[in-house]
Coordinates of C-alpha atoms and ligand atoms in Angstrom, one line a residue:
Chain U
M1 CA -99.5 -73.1 -39.2
I2 CA -97.4 -70.3 -38.0
E3 CA -98.2 -68.1 -35.3
V4 CA -97.1 -64.4 -35.2
V5 CA -97.8 -63.5 -31.9
D6 CA -97.7 -59.8 -30.4
I7 CA -94.3 -59.7 -31.5
H8 CA -91.6 -56.1 -30.4
K9 CA -88.6 -55.9 -31.6
S10 CA -86.9 -52.6 -31.7
F11 CA -83.2 -51.9 -32.5
N12 CA -81.3 -49.7 -29.7
S13 CA -84.3 -46.8 -29.2
H14 CA -85.5 -47.1 -32.9
H15 CA -88.7 -49.5 -32.0
V16 CA -89.0 -51.2 -35.8
L17 CA -92.3 -54.1 -34.5
S18 CA -94.5 -52.8 -31.9
G19 CA -96.9 -55.8 -31.4
V20 CA -97.2 -57.5 -34.9
N21 CA -100.2 -60.5 -34.6
L22 CA -100.0 -62.9 -37.8
T23 CA -101.6 -66.3 -38.1
I24 CA -100.7 -67.9 -41.6
E25 CA -102.3 -70.9 -41.6
K26 CA -100.9 -74.4 -43.6
G27 CA -100.8 -73.9 -47.1
E28 CA -101.6 -71.0 -47.7
S29 CA -99.2 -68.1 -49.0
M30 CA -99.3 -65.5 -47.1
V31 CA -97.7 -62.0 -48.9
V32 CA -96.3 -59.0 -46.3
L33 CA -96.5 -55.8 -47.9
G34 CA -94.5 -53.0 -46.2
G35 CA -92.7 -49.9 -47.0
S36 CA -88.7 -49.7 -47.0
G37 CA -87.7 -50.0 -43.3
T38 CA -91.2 -50.9 -41.9
G39 CA -89.3 -54.3 -40.8
K40 CA -90.9 -56.8 -43.0
S41 CA -87.1 -58.4 -43.4
V42 CA -86.8 -58.4 -40.0
L43 CA -90.0 -60.0 -39.3
L44 CA -89.3 -63.2 -41.5
K45 CA -85.7 -63.3 -39.6
I46 CA -87.5 -63.5 -35.9
I47 CA -90.2 -66.5 -37.5
M48 CA -87.0 -68.5 -38.8
G49 CA -85.3 -67.6 -35.1
L50 CA -82.5 -66.0 -35.9
L51 CA -83.5 -63.1 -34.6
K52 CA -84.9 -63.0 -31.0
P53 CA -87.5 -60.2 -30.4
D54 CA -88.2 -58.3 -27.3
Q55 CA -91.4 -58.9 -26.7
G56 CA -94.2 -62.0 -27.9
T57 CA -93.2 -65.3 -29.5
I58 CA -93.1 -67.7 -32.7
L59 CA -95.3 -70.9 -32.9
I60 CA -94.2 -73.4 -35.4
D61 CA -97.0 -76.1 -35.7
G62 CA -98.1 -75.2 -32.4
T63 CA -93.8 -75.3 -30.9
E64 CA -92.8 -72.3 -29.1
I65 CA -89.3 -71.5 -31.3
I66 CA -88.5 -68.5 -29.4
H67 CA -86.9 -70.6 -26.0
L68 CA -85.7 -73.1 -28.1
R69 CA -82.0 -74.6 -27.7
E70 CA -80.2 -74.9 -30.6
E71 CA -80.5 -78.7 -31.1
K72 CA -84.3 -78.8 -31.2
L73 CA -84.8 -75.5 -32.8
N74 CA -82.7 -77.0 -35.7
E75 CA -85.2 -79.9 -36.2
I76 CA -87.3 -77.4 -36.9
R77 CA -85.2 -75.6 -39.2
K78 CA -85.1 -78.6 -41.5
K79 CA -89.2 -77.8 -42.8
F80 CA -87.9 -75.0 -44.0
G81 CA -86.6 -73.0 -46.8
M82 CA -85.4 -69.1 -46.7
L83 CA -84.8 -66.6 -49.4
F84 CA -82.5 -63.9 -48.3
Q85 CA -83.1 -60.4 -49.8
G86 CA -79.4 -60.1 -50.6
A87 CA -79.7 -63.8 -51.7
A88 CA -76.7 -64.3 -49.3
L89 CA -75.1 -67.3 -51.6
F90 CA -71.6 -68.8 -49.5
D91 CA -69.3 -67.0 -52.0
S92 CA -66.8 -69.8 -50.8
L93 CA -68.7 -72.2 -52.4
S94 CA -69.8 -72.8 -55.9
V95 CA -73.5 -72.6 -57.0
W96 CA -74.1 -76.3 -57.0
E97 CA -72.5 -76.3 -53.6
N98 CA -75.0 -73.7 -52.5
V99 CA -77.5 -74.8 -53.9
G100 CA -77.2 -78.5 -52.4
F101 CA -75.6 -77.8 -48.9
G102 CA -78.6 -79.2 -47.0
L103 CA -78.8 -82.2 -48.7
M104 CA -74.8 -82.2 -48.5
E105 CA -75.1 -81.4 -44.3
H106 CA -78.5 -83.4 -43.3
T107 CA -79.5 -86.2 -46.1
S108 CA -77.4 -89.6 -47.5
L109 CA -77.2 -89.2 -51.2
S110 CA -74.4 -89.0 -52.8
K111 CA -72.7 -86.3 -54.7
A112 CA -74.3 -87.5 -58.0
E113 CA -77.9 -87.6 -56.5
I114 CA -77.2 -84.5 -54.9
R115 CA -76.2 -82.8 -58.3
N116 CA -79.2 -84.1 -60.4
R117 CA -80.7 -82.6 -57.6
V118 CA -79.3 -79.5 -57.9
T119 CA -79.4 -79.2 -61.9
E120 CA -83.2 -79.8 -61.6
K121 CA -84.2 -77.0 -59.3
L122 CA -82.0 -74.6 -60.8
A123 CA -83.7 -75.1 -63.7
M124 CA -86.5 -74.4 -62.2
V125 CA -85.8 -71.2 -61.1
G126 CA -84.8 -70.5 -65.2
L127 CA -81.2 -71.2 -65.0
K128 CA -78.7 -74.2 -66.6
N129 CA -75.3 -75.0 -67.0
I130 CA -73.7 -72.6 -64.3
E131 CA -73.0 -75.2 -61.3
D132 CA -69.6 -75.0 -61.3
K133 CA -69.9 -71.2 -61.4
M134 CA -68.7 -69.2 -58.2
P135 CA -71.4 -66.4 -56.8
S136 CA -69.6 -63.7 -57.5
E137 CA -69.7 -64.6 -61.5
L138 CA -73.4 -64.1 -61.4
S139 CA -75.7 -61.2 -61.9
G140 CA -77.4 -59.6 -59.1
G141 CA -80.9 -61.7 -60.4
M142 CA -79.1 -64.9 -61.3
K143 CA -77.8 -64.8 -56.9
K144 CA -81.4 -64.3 -56.5
R145 CA -82.7 -67.0 -58.2
V146 CA -79.6 -69.8 -56.6
G147 CA -80.9 -68.1 -53.4
L148 CA -84.3 -69.7 -54.0
A149 CA -82.8 -73.2 -55.5
R150 CA -81.2 -73.2 -52.9
A151 CA -84.0 -72.2 -50.2
I152 CA -85.9 -75.0 -51.8
A153 CA -83.8 -77.5 -52.6
M154 CA -84.8 -79.7 -49.4
N155 CA -88.6 -79.4 -50.4
P156 CA -89.7 -77.7 -47.3
E157 CA -93.0 -77.6 -45.5
I158 CA -92.2 -73.7 -45.3
I159 CA -90.9 -71.0 -47.5
L160 CA -90.2 -67.5 -46.5
Y161 CA -89.2 -65.5 -49.3
D162 CA -87.6 -61.6 -48.8
E163 CA -88.4 -60.2 -52.4
P164 CA -88.2 -63.1 -54.5
T165 CA -88.9 -60.8 -57.5
T166 CA -86.7 -58.1 -57.1
G167 CA -83.9 -57.3 -59.5
L168 CA -85.6 -59.8 -61.9
D169 CA -86.7 -58.6 -65.6
P170 CA -90.8 -58.7 -66.0
I171 CA -91.0 -62.1 -67.9
M172 CA -88.3 -63.7 -65.3
A173 CA -90.3 -62.2 -62.5
D174 CA -93.3 -64.3 -63.2
V175 CA -92.0 -67.2 -63.7
I176 CA -90.5 -67.2 -60.4
N177 CA -94.3 -66.3 -59.5
E178 CA -95.5 -69.4 -61.5
L179 CA -92.7 -71.1 -59.3
I180 CA -94.0 -70.1 -55.9
I181 CA -97.6 -71.3 -56.7
K182 CA -96.5 -74.3 -58.4
L183 CA -95.0 -75.2 -55.2
K184 CA -97.8 -74.3 -53.2
H185 CA -100.1 -76.5 -55.0
E186 CA -97.2 -79.1 -55.2
I187 CA -96.1 -79.5 -52.2
H188 CA -98.3 -77.8 -50.5
A189 CA -95.7 -75.4 -48.7
T190 CA -97.0 -72.8 -46.6
S191 CA -95.3 -69.6 -47.4
V192 CA -94.7 -66.5 -46.5
A193 CA -93.0 -63.6 -49.0
I194 CA -92.2 -60.3 -48.8
T195 CA -92.9 -58.3 -52.0
H196 CA -93.1 -54.2 -53.1
D197 CA -94.3 -55.9 -56.2
M198 CA -98.1 -55.7 -57.0
T199 CA -98.6 -58.0 -59.5
S200 CA -96.4 -60.6 -58.0
A201 CA -98.5 -59.7 -54.3
F202 CA -101.9 -60.3 -56.0
K203 CA -100.6 -63.5 -58.4
I204 CA -98.9 -65.1 -55.5
G205 CA -100.5 -64.3 -52.4
D206 CA -103.5 -66.0 -50.8
R207 CA -104.2 -62.9 -48.3
L208 CA -101.8 -60.1 -47.9
A209 CA -100.8 -58.0 -44.6
L210 CA -99.8 -54.7 -44.6
L211 CA -97.1 -54.0 -42.3
Y212 CA -97.6 -50.0 -41.4
Q213 CA -96.0 -48.3 -38.3
G214 CA -94.9 -51.4 -35.9
V215 CA -98.0 -53.5 -36.6
I216 CA -100.0 -55.2 -39.0
H217 CA -102.5 -52.5 -40.7
R218 CA -104.9 -54.7 -42.6
I219 CA -104.9 -58.3 -43.8
G220 CA -106.9 -59.5 -46.8
T221 CA -107.0 -61.5 -49.7
P222 CA -106.1 -59.8 -52.8
E223 CA -109.6 -59.0 -54.1
E224 CA -110.4 -57.2 -50.6
F225 CA -107.2 -55.4 -50.7
K226 CA -108.0 -54.2 -54.6
H227 CA -111.6 -52.6 -53.7
S228 CA -110.2 -51.6 -50.6
E229 CA -111.1 -48.1 -49.1
D230 CA -108.2 -47.8 -46.0
P231 CA -106.5 -44.8 -47.3
V232 CA -102.9 -46.6 -46.1
V233 CA -104.1 -49.7 -48.3
R234 CA -105.4 -48.1 -51.3
Q235 CA -101.9 -45.8 -51.5
F236 CA -100.1 -48.8 -51.5
V237 CA -101.7 -50.7 -53.8
T238 CA -102.0 -47.8 -56.3
G239 CA -98.1 -46.8 -55.9
S240 CA -99.3 -42.8 -54.7
S241 CA -97.0 -40.8 -53.1
V242 CA -99.9 -38.8 -52.0
G243 CA -101.8 -40.1 -49.1
P244 CA -101.0 -41.0 -45.1
I245 CA -97.7 -43.0 -46.0
T246 CA -95.0 -40.1 -46.2
A247 CA -91.7 -40.3 -47.6
G248 CA -88.8 -40.9 -44.6
Chain Y
M1 CA -64.8 -35.2 -13.0
I2 CA -67.5 -37.3 -12.4
S3 CA -68.3 -37.7 -15.7
W4 CA -64.4 -38.5 -16.4
L5 CA -65.0 -41.4 -14.4
E6 CA -68.1 -42.1 -15.8
K7 CA -66.8 -42.9 -19.1
I8 CA -63.9 -44.9 -17.6
G9 CA -66.9 -46.7 -15.9
H10 CA -68.3 -47.2 -19.0
R11 CA -65.3 -48.2 -20.5
A12 CA -64.8 -51.0 -18.7
I13 CA -67.8 -51.9 -18.4
E14 CA -67.7 -52.8 -22.1
V15 CA -64.8 -54.6 -22.2
L16 CA -65.7 -57.0 -20.0
K17 CA -69.2 -57.2 -21.3
K18 CA -67.0 -58.3 -24.4
V19 CA -64.8 -60.9 -21.9
G20 CA -67.5 -62.7 -20.9
E21 CA -69.2 -62.9 -24.6
A22 CA -66.3 -64.2 -25.8
S23 CA -65.7 -66.3 -23.3
L24 CA -69.5 -67.7 -23.8
L25 CA -68.3 -68.6 -27.4
F26 CA -65.4 -70.7 -26.2
S27 CA -67.6 -72.4 -23.8
Q28 CA -70.0 -73.1 -26.5
A29 CA -67.7 -74.1 -28.7
L30 CA -66.2 -76.5 -26.3
R31 CA -69.4 -77.9 -25.1
W32 CA -69.7 -78.6 -29.2
T33 CA -66.9 -79.6 -30.3
F34 CA -67.2 -83.5 -29.6
M35 CA -71.1 -83.6 -31.2
P36 CA -71.3 -85.2 -34.2
P37 CA -71.4 -83.7 -36.7
V38 CA -67.7 -82.8 -36.9
Y39 CA -66.5 -80.6 -40.0
F40 CA -62.9 -82.1 -41.0
K41 CA -63.3 -81.1 -44.1
N42 CA -63.1 -77.1 -42.4
I43 CA -60.4 -78.5 -40.0
I44 CA -58.4 -79.3 -42.5
Q45 CA -59.0 -76.4 -44.8
Q46 CA -58.3 -74.0 -41.8
M47 CA -54.8 -76.2 -41.4
E48 CA -54.0 -75.2 -44.9
V49 CA -54.9 -71.4 -44.1
I50 CA -53.5 -71.1 -40.9
G51 CA -50.5 -73.2 -41.5
V52 CA -49.3 -73.9 -44.3
Q53 CA -49.8 -70.6 -45.9
S54 CA -48.0 -69.0 -42.7
I55 CA -45.0 -71.4 -43.1
P56 CA -42.9 -69.4 -45.5
V57 CA -43.2 -65.7 -43.9
V58 CA -42.5 -67.8 -40.0
L59 CA -39.5 -69.6 -42.0
I60 CA -37.9 -66.0 -43.0
T61 CA -39.0 -64.2 -40.4
S62 CA -37.3 -67.0 -37.7
L63 CA -34.2 -67.4 -40.4
S64 CA -33.6 -63.9 -39.7
T65 CA -34.1 -63.9 -36.0
G66 CA -31.9 -66.4 -35.8
L67 CA -28.9 -65.3 -38.0
V68 CA -29.3 -61.4 -36.1
L69 CA -29.3 -63.6 -32.9
A70 CA -26.2 -65.4 -33.2
L71 CA -24.6 -62.3 -35.1
Q72 CA -25.4 -59.6 -31.7
S73 CA -24.9 -62.6 -29.3
Y74 CA -21.0 -63.3 -30.5
T75 CA -20.0 -59.9 -30.8
G76 CA -21.7 -59.1 -27.4
F77 CA -20.3 -61.8 -25.5
K78 CA -16.7 -61.7 -27.3
R79 CA -16.1 -58.8 -24.8
F80 CA -15.8 -61.0 -21.7
H81 CA -14.6 -64.2 -24.3
A82 CA -17.8 -66.2 -23.4
E83 CA -18.2 -66.6 -27.4
N84 CA -18.8 -70.3 -27.1
L85 CA -22.1 -69.7 -25.6
V86 CA -23.6 -68.1 -28.7
G87 CA -25.3 -71.6 -29.4
T88 CA -26.4 -71.7 -26.5
V89 CA -27.9 -68.4 -26.3
V90 CA -29.5 -68.7 -29.6
A91 CA -31.3 -72.5 -29.3
L92 CA -32.8 -71.2 -25.9
S93 CA -33.8 -67.9 -26.8
L94 CA -35.5 -69.5 -29.2
T95 CA -37.3 -72.7 -28.3
R96 CA -38.3 -70.9 -25.2
E97 CA -39.2 -67.6 -26.1
L98 CA -39.1 -66.2 -29.7
G99 CA -39.8 -69.2 -31.9
P100 CA -43.6 -69.3 -30.5
V101 CA -43.6 -65.7 -29.8
L102 CA -42.9 -64.1 -33.3
T103 CA -44.9 -67.4 -34.8
G104 CA -47.8 -66.0 -32.9
L105 CA -47.4 -62.8 -33.9
I106 CA -46.9 -63.5 -37.4
V107 CA -49.8 -65.7 -37.6
A108 CA -52.2 -63.1 -36.1
G109 CA -50.5 -60.4 -38.5
R110 CA -52.0 -63.2 -41.4
A111 CA -54.0 -65.8 -40.7
G112 CA -55.7 -63.7 -38.4
A113 CA -56.8 -60.8 -40.2
A114 CA -57.6 -62.7 -42.7
M115 CA -60.4 -64.5 -40.4
A116 CA -61.5 -61.7 -39.2
A117 CA -62.3 -60.3 -42.4
E118 CA -64.3 -63.4 -43.3
L119 CA -66.1 -63.7 -41.2
G120 CA -66.7 -60.2 -40.8
T121 CA -68.3 -60.7 -44.4
M122 CA -69.9 -63.3 -43.6
R123 CA -72.1 -61.7 -40.8
V124 CA -72.9 -58.8 -43.0
T125 CA -74.2 -60.1 -45.7
E126 CA -75.7 -62.8 -44.0
Q127 CA -74.3 -65.9 -44.6
I128 CA -73.7 -66.5 -40.9
D129 CA -77.6 -66.2 -41.2
A130 CA -78.0 -68.2 -44.0
L131 CA -75.5 -70.9 -42.6
S132 CA -78.7 -71.5 -39.4
T133 CA -81.4 -71.2 -41.9
L134 CA -80.3 -74.4 -43.3
A135 CA -80.1 -76.3 -39.9
V136 CA -76.3 -75.8 -39.5
N137 CA -74.7 -74.3 -36.4
P138 CA -72.5 -71.7 -37.7
V139 CA -69.9 -72.1 -34.3
K140 CA -69.4 -75.4 -35.2
Y141 CA -69.4 -74.8 -39.0
L142 CA -67.0 -72.1 -38.5
I143 CA -65.5 -71.0 -35.4
I144 CA -64.8 -75.0 -34.1
P145 CA -62.5 -75.7 -37.0
R146 CA -60.6 -72.4 -36.5
L147 CA -59.9 -73.3 -32.9
F148 CA -58.4 -76.6 -34.3
A149 CA -56.8 -75.4 -36.4
G150 CA -55.1 -73.0 -34.6
L151 CA -54.5 -75.2 -31.7
I152 CA -52.9 -77.7 -34.2
M153 CA -50.8 -75.2 -36.4
L154 CA -48.9 -73.4 -34.1
P155 CA -46.8 -75.7 -32.5
I156 CA -46.0 -76.9 -36.1
L157 CA -44.8 -73.5 -37.2
T158 CA -43.2 -72.9 -33.8
V159 CA -40.8 -76.1 -34.8
F160 CA -40.1 -74.9 -37.7
A161 CA -39.5 -71.9 -36.5
D162 CA -37.2 -73.1 -33.9
M163 CA -35.2 -75.5 -36.7
I164 CA -34.3 -72.7 -38.9
G165 CA -34.1 -70.0 -36.3
I166 CA -30.8 -72.3 -35.3
V167 CA -30.1 -73.6 -38.3
G168 CA -29.4 -70.1 -38.5
G169 CA -27.5 -69.7 -36.1
Y170 CA -25.4 -72.4 -36.8
F171 CA -24.4 -71.0 -40.5
I172 CA -23.5 -67.4 -39.3
S173 CA -21.5 -68.8 -36.3
V174 CA -19.8 -71.5 -38.0
Q175 CA -19.1 -69.8 -41.5
Y176 CA -19.4 -66.4 -40.9
L177 CA -17.6 -66.1 -37.0
Q178 CA -15.5 -69.0 -37.5
A179 CA -16.6 -71.3 -34.4
N180 CA -15.8 -74.8 -34.2
P181 CA -19.1 -77.1 -35.3
V182 CA -18.1 -79.7 -32.9
I183 CA -18.0 -76.7 -30.4
Y184 CA -21.3 -75.4 -31.5
I185 CA -23.6 -78.4 -31.4
R186 CA -22.1 -79.2 -28.4
R187 CA -22.9 -76.3 -26.7
T188 CA -26.6 -76.2 -28.5
T189 CA -27.9 -79.7 -27.5
E190 CA -25.6 -79.6 -24.1
F191 CA -27.9 -76.6 -22.2
L192 CA -31.4 -77.3 -24.1
E193 CA -33.6 -79.3 -22.3
A194 CA -37.1 -81.1 -23.2
N195 CA -38.8 -78.5 -20.9
D196 CA -37.3 -75.6 -23.2
I197 CA -39.0 -77.1 -26.1
F198 CA -42.2 -78.2 -24.6
G199 CA -42.4 -75.6 -22.5
G200 CA -42.6 -72.9 -26.0
L201 CA -44.4 -75.4 -27.6
L202 CA -47.3 -75.3 -25.2
K203 CA -47.2 -71.1 -25.3
A204 CA -47.7 -71.8 -28.8
C205 CA -50.9 -73.6 -28.0
V206 CA -52.3 -71.4 -26.3
F207 CA -51.3 -68.2 -28.7
G208 CA -53.2 -70.2 -31.3
I209 CA -56.3 -70.8 -29.2
L210 CA -56.1 -66.9 -28.6
I211 CA -55.6 -66.4 -31.8
S212 CA -58.3 -67.9 -33.0
V213 CA -60.5 -67.3 -29.9
V214 CA -60.4 -63.2 -30.6
C215 CA -60.7 -63.4 -34.0
S216 CA -63.7 -65.5 -34.6
Y217 CA -65.6 -63.3 -31.8
K218 CA -64.4 -60.2 -34.1
G219 CA -65.6 -61.6 -37.4
F220 CA -68.4 -62.9 -36.3
N221 CA -70.2 -60.1 -34.1
T222 CA -69.1 -57.4 -36.9
E223 CA -71.9 -55.3 -37.4
G224 CA -72.0 -52.3 -39.7
G225 CA -71.2 -53.3 -43.4
A226 CA -67.8 -52.7 -44.9
V227 CA -66.1 -50.2 -42.1
G228 CA -67.7 -52.7 -40.0
V229 CA -65.4 -56.0 -41.5
G230 CA -62.3 -53.2 -41.5
K231 CA -62.8 -52.2 -37.9
A232 CA -63.3 -55.5 -36.5
T233 CA -60.3 -57.2 -38.6
T234 CA -58.2 -54.6 -36.9
G235 CA -59.7 -54.5 -33.8
A236 CA -58.8 -59.0 -33.8
V237 CA -55.4 -58.5 -34.5
V238 CA -54.3 -55.6 -32.5
I239 CA -56.3 -57.1 -29.1
S240 CA -55.1 -60.7 -29.9
M241 CA -51.1 -59.3 -30.2
I242 CA -51.4 -57.3 -27.1
L243 CA -53.0 -60.6 -25.8
I244 CA -50.2 -63.1 -27.0
L245 CA -47.3 -60.2 -25.4
V246 CA -48.9 -60.6 -22.0
S247 CA -49.7 -64.2 -21.6
D248 CA -46.5 -64.6 -22.6
Y249 CA -45.0 -62.6 -19.4
F250 CA -47.3 -65.1 -17.4
L251 CA -46.3 -68.4 -18.8
T252 CA -43.1 -67.5 -18.8
M253 CA -43.1 -67.1 -15.6
L254 CA -45.2 -70.2 -14.5
L255 CA -43.4 -71.9 -17.3
F256 CA -39.5 -71.0 -16.7
K257 CA -39.4 -70.0 -13.1
Q258 CA -37.3 -72.4 -11.1
Ligands
ATP1 N1 -79.1 -55.8 -37.4 C1 -79.8 -54.7 -37.6 N2 -79.4 -53.5 -36.4 C2 -79.7 -52.4 -35.9 N3 -81.3 -51.9 -37.1 C3 -81.6 -53.0 -38.1 C4 -81.0 -53.5 -38.3 N4 -81.8 -55.0 -38.9 C5 -82.9 -54.0 -39.1 N5 -82.2 -52.8 -38.3 C6 -83.6 -51.4 -38.7 O1 -84.5 -52.1 -38.7 C7 -85.7 -51.7 -39.4 C8 -86.3 -52.5 -40.6 O2 -85.2 -53.0 -41.3 P1 -85.5 -54.5 -42.4 O3 -84.6 -54.6 -43.2 O4 -86.8 -55.5 -41.7 O5 -86.8 -53.1 -43.5 P2 -87.7 -54.0 -44.9 O6 -89.0 -53.7 -44.1 O7 -87.2 -55.6 -44.6 O8 -87.1 -52.6 -45.6 P3 -86.4 -53.4 -47.4 O9 -88.4 -53.3 -47.9 O10 -86.0 -52.2 -47.7 O11 -86.1 -54.7 -47.1 C9 -84.6 -50.9 -40.1 O12 -85.1 -49.2 -39.5 C10 -83.1 -50.6 -39.9 O13 -82.1 -49.9 -40.1
MG2 MG1 -86.0 -55.9 -46.2

């Protein structure tokens, strides 16, 4: 279970998050929606302990992670897998070394076993025969999927996805949606996914949360969101430029 | 007037803050150095990047320095008939001063810049964050290997620099200035003490750590995309070079005063 309690975060004088509260139950798939620059990626990084909030706390299965020492935090991080918005592949390592990085560091599996596991995970994201390529040789969508394979390589209990389907064609996007659903059912992974893709959001989310003006504006099931009367939610779901959310 | 003072004050606080942060990073690195896991592969890799790949430039620089030094001191010393001291001067200047300092400056410009640029790029493309998400301590994985590599490779490079410089000086003196090889070699070894060589190598160790700490710190704390990486790199090289020159003065005072 992930508990986000009253998180505040600002950069210089720019207040990005001003009191975010969100609870994600064990095994639940939460989708976070929100306009560009509203702080979704920042929120994910705070959950992972990569950024320190100015105020508020994060509990992972009841353990507060904000003031945890590096060694303890790393123990908790082993339960996590995270896909970055920009994939964040290690560009000095090949694809298989990227995907197998966690296995190499934290397990005693042999190189051959790790390569097998890597091939299997790459197949899950629809990639094959690219193990020995370098990240610079891949397209944007391929990088994203290698990043996803790396995030799930250790069979994590909690998976954080930052825009998993952005930059993919509609068919590949659906493959990834199916994969996220499958991971939820098969390994009962708890997940938080950020997306702008409403098709994907409705498909993978047990609940959706809309981040607006630094707080969670509304939270509900996909059905509730589809039929919501809330003008902000309506505007976001229908993707209209007319409404309370204004550009810039 | 007030605002002028204020500016200086702010600047001073900034600098002190940076020094504090860098020292903190260094002490963190020290604390984690002997806690497993130790990334030997990364140490070897960095020794190659910092050390092995710097050998050609270091050799060219110290060879030419040895040649010029012999030539200059010969023509200078000739005026008061002390030509036979050329070997001594070349050996002492190289081992105590020019070997470590030139090596330090070259490595700062070559490997230090690369170090800051690589870590800076890793920072702005979130690769350092990605390491953390994979439960690997980035300071341990990235910075400690660079510290070790700097500490180990700088003295080794300096030994090469000293030797090739002395050989260069010998070559010019014997082949070109017709010095007596036996006397030249005797003059070189007679006045050269172990302290000269070890003092020089100790300097090299300090420079190696300085370069690694400054360039890692700069790269690690890069902000703001490609422009940020450029700034971090330039800053890293300039600061390392200045610190090498300043610390060289104080080390010389400490080591070779008597
Ligand atoms: N390291 C940082 N330093 C300064 N400002 C930052 C930093 N990270 C994020 N911000 C600011 O925080 C705000 C939120 O950024 P964030 O990346 O979370 O947006 P987002 O909701 O993920 O947007 P998008 O949908 O476009 O990815 C932005 O205005 C951004 O400028
Ligand atoms: Mg984002």
